[in-house]
mmCIF file of N, CA and C in Angstrom:
data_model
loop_
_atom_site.group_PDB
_atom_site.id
_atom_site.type_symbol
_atom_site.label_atom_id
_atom_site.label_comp_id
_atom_site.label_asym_id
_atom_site.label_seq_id
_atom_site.Cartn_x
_atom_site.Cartn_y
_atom_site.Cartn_z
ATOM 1 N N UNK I 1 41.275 -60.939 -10.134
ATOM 2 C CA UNK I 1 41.792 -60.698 -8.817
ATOM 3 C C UNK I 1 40.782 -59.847 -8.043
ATOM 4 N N UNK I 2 40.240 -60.275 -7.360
ATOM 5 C CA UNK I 2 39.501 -59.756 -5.995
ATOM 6 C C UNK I 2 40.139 -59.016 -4.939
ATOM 7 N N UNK I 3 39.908 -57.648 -4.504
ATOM 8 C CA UNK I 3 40.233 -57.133 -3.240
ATOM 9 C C UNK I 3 40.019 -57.937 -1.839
ATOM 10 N N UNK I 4 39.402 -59.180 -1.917
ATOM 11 C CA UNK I 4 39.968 -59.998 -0.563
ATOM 12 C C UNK I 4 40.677 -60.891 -0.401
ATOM 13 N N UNK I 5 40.914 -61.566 -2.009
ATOM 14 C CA UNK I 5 42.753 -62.141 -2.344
ATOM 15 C C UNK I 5 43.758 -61.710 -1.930
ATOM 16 N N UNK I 6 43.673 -60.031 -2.741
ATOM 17 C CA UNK I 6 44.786 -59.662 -1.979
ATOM 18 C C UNK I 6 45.086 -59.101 -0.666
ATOM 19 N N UNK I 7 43.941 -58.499 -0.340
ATOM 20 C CA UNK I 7 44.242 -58.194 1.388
ATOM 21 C C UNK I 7 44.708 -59.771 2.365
ATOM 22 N N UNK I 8 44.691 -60.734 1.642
ATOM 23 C CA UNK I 8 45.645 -61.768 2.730
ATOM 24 C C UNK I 8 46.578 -62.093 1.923
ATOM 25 N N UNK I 9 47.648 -61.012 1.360
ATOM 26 C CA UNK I 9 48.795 -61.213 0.599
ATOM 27 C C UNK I 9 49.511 -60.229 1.359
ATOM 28 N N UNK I 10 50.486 -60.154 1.744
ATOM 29 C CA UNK I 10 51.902 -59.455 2.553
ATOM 30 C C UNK I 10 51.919 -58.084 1.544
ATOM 31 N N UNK I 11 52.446 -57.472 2.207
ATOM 32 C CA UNK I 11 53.167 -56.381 1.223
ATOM 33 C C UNK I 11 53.810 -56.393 0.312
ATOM 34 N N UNK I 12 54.857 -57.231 0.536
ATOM 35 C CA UNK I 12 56.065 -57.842 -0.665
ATOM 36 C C UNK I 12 55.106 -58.701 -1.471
ATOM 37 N N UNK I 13 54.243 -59.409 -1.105
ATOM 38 C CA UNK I 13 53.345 -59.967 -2.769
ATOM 39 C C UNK I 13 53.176 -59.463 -3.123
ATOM 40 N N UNK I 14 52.161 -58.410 -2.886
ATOM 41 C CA UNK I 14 51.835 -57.358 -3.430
ATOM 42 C C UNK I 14 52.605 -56.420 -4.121
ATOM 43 N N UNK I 15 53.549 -55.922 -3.631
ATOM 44 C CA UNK I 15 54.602 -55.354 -4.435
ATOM 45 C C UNK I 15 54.705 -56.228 -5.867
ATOM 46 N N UNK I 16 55.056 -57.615 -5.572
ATOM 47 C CA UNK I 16 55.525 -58.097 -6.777
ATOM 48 C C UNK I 16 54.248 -58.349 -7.973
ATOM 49 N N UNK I 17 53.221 -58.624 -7.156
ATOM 50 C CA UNK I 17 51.633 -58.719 -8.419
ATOM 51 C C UNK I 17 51.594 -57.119 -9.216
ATOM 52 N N UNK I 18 52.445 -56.072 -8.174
ATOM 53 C CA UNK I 18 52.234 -54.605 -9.076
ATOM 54 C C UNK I 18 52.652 -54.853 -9.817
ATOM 55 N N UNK I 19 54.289 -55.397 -9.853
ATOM 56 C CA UNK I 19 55.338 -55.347 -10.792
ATOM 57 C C UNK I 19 55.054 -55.857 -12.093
ATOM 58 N N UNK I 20 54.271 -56.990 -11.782
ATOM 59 C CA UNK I 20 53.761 -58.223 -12.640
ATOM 60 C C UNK I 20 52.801 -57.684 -13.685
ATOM 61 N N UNK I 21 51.624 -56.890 -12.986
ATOM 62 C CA UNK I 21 50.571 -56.187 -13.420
ATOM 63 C C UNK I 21 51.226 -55.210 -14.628
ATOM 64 N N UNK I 22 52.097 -54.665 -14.252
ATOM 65 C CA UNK I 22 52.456 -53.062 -14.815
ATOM 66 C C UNK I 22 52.949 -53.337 -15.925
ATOM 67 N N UNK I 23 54.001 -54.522 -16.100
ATOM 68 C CA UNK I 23 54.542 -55.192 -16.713
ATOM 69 C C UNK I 23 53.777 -55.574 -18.230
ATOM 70 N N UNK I 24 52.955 -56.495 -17.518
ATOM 71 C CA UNK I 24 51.676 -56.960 -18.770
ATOM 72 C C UNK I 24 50.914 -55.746 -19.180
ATOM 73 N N UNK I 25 50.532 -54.396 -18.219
ATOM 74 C CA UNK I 25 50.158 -53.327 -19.076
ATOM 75 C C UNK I 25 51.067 -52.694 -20.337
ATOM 76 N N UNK I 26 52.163 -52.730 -20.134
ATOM 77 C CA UNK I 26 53.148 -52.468 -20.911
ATOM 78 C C UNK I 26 52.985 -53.314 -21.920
ATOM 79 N N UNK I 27 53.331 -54.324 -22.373
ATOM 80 C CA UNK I 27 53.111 -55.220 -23.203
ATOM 81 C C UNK I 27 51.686 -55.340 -23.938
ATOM 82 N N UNK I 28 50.832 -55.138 -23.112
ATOM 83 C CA UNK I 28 49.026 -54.691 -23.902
ATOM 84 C C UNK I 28 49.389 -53.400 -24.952
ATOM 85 N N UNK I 29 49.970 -52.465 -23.877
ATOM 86 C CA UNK I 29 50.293 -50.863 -24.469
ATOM 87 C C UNK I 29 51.157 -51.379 -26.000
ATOM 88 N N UNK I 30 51.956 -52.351 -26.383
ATOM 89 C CA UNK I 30 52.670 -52.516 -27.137
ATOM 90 C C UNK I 30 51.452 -53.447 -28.461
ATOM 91 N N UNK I 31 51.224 -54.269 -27.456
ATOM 92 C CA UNK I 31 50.563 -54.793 -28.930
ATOM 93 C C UNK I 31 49.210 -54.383 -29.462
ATOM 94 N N UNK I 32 48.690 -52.855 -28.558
ATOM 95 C CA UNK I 32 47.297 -52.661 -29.318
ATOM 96 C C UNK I 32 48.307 -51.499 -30.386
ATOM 97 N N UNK I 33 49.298 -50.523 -29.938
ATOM 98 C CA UNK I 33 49.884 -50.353 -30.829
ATOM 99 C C UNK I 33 50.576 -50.898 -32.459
ATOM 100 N N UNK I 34 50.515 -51.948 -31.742
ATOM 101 C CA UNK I 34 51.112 -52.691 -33.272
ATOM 102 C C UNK I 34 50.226 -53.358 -33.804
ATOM 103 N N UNK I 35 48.635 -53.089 -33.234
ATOM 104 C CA UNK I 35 47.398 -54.004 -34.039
ATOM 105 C C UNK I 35 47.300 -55.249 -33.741
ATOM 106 N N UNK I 36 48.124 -56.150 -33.121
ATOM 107 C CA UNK I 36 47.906 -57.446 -32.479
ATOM 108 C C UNK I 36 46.993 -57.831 -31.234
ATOM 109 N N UNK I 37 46.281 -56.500 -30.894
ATOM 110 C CA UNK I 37 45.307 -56.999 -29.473
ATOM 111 C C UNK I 37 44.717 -57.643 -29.769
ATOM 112 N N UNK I 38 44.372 -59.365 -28.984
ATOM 113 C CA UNK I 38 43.591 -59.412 -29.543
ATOM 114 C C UNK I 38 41.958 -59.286 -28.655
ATOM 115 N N UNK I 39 42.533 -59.048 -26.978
ATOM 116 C CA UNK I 39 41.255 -58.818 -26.400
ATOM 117 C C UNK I 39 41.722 -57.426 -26.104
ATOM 118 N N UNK I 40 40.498 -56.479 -26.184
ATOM 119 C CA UNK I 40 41.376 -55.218 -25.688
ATOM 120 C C UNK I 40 40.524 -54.870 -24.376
ATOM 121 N N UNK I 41 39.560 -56.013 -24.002
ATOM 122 C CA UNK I 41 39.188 -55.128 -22.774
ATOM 123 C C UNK I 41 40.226 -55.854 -21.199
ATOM 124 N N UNK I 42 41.154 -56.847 -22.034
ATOM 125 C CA UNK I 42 42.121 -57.500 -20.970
ATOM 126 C C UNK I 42 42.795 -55.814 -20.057
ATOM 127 N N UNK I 43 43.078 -54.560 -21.256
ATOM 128 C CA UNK I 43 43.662 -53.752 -20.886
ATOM 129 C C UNK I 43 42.968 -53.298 -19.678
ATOM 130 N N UNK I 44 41.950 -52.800 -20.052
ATOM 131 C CA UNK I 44 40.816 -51.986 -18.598
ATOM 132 C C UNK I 44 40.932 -52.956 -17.128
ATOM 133 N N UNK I 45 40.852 -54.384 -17.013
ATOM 134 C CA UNK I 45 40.674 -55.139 -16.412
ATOM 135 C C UNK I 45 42.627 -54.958 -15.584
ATOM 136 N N UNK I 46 43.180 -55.319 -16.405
ATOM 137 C CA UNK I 46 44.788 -54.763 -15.864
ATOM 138 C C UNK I 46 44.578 -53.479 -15.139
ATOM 139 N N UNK I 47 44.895 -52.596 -15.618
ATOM 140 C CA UNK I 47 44.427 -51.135 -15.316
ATOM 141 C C UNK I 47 43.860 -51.499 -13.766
ATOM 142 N N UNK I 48 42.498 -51.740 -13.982
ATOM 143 C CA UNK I 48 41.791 -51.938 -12.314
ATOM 144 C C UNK I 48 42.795 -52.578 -11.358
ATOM 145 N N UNK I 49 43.071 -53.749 -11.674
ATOM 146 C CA UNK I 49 43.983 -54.577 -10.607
ATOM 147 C C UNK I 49 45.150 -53.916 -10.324
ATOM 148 N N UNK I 50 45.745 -52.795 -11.353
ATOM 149 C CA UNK I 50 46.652 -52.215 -10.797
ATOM 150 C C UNK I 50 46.287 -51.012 -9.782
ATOM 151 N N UNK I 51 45.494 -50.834 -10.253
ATOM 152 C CA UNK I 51 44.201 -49.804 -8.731
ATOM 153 C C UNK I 51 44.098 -49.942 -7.860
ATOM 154 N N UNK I 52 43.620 -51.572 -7.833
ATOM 155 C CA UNK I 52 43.304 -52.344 -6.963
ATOM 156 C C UNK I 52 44.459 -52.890 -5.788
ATOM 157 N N UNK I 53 45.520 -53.269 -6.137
ATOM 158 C CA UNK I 53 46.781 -53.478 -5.783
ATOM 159 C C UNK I 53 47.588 -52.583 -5.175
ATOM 160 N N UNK I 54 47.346 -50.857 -5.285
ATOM 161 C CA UNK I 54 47.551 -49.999 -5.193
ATOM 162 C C UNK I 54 46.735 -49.747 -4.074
ATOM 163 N N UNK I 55 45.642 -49.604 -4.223
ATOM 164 C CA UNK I 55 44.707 -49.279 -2.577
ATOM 165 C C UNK I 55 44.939 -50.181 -1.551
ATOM 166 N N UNK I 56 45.119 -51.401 -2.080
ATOM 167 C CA UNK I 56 45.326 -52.229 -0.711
ATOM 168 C C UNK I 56 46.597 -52.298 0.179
ATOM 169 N N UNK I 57 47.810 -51.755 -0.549
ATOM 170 C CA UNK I 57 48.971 -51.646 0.208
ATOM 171 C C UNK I 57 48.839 -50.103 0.518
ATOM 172 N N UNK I 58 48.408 -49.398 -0.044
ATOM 173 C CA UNK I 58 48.203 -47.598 0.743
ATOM 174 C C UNK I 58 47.227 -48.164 2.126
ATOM 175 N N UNK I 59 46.412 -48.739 2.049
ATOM 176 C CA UNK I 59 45.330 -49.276 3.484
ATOM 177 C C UNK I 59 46.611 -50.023 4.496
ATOM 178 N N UNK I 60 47.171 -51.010 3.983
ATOM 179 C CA UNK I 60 48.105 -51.805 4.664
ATOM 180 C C UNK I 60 49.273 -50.700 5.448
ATOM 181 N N UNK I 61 49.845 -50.050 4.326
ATOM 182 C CA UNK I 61 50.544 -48.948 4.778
ATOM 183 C C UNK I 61 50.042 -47.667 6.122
ATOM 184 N N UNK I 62 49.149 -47.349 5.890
ATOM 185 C CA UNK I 62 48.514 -46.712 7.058
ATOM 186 C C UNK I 62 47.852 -47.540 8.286
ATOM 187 N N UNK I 63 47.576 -48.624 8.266
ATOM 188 C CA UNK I 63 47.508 -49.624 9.409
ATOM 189 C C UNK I 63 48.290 -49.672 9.933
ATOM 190 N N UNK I 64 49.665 -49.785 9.630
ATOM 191 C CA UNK I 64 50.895 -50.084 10.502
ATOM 192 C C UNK I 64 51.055 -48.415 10.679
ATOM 193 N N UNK I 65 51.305 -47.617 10.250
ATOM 194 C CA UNK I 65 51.198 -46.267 11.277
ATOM 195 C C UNK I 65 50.593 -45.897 12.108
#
């Protein structure tokens, strides 16, 4: 996911790709715990996009103010 994907995604997508994102971090968080990762740099790459996903609706958010 690229920061100019999502800057032509609404707020509410965005909201929901967080949800989505946070979600699958959770589930990474579960299976490097239980030794089943089997890519572990999928985690770091999650992580970013949830960064990423995060700056672009704080930018979106202060535009409309």
């Amino acid at each position: 996911m690229n920061a100019q994907e999502l800057r032509d995604k609404t707020p509410d997508q965005l909201r929901d790709a967080l949800v989505d994102l946070k979600k699958e971090a959770f589930n990474l968080r579960f299976q490097q715990a239980g030794g089943q990762i089997e890519n572990t740099a999928r985690m770091r790459v999650v992580r970013r996009d949830v960064a990423r996903v995060k700056t672009i609706l704080n930018e979106k958010a202060k535009a409309e103010a």
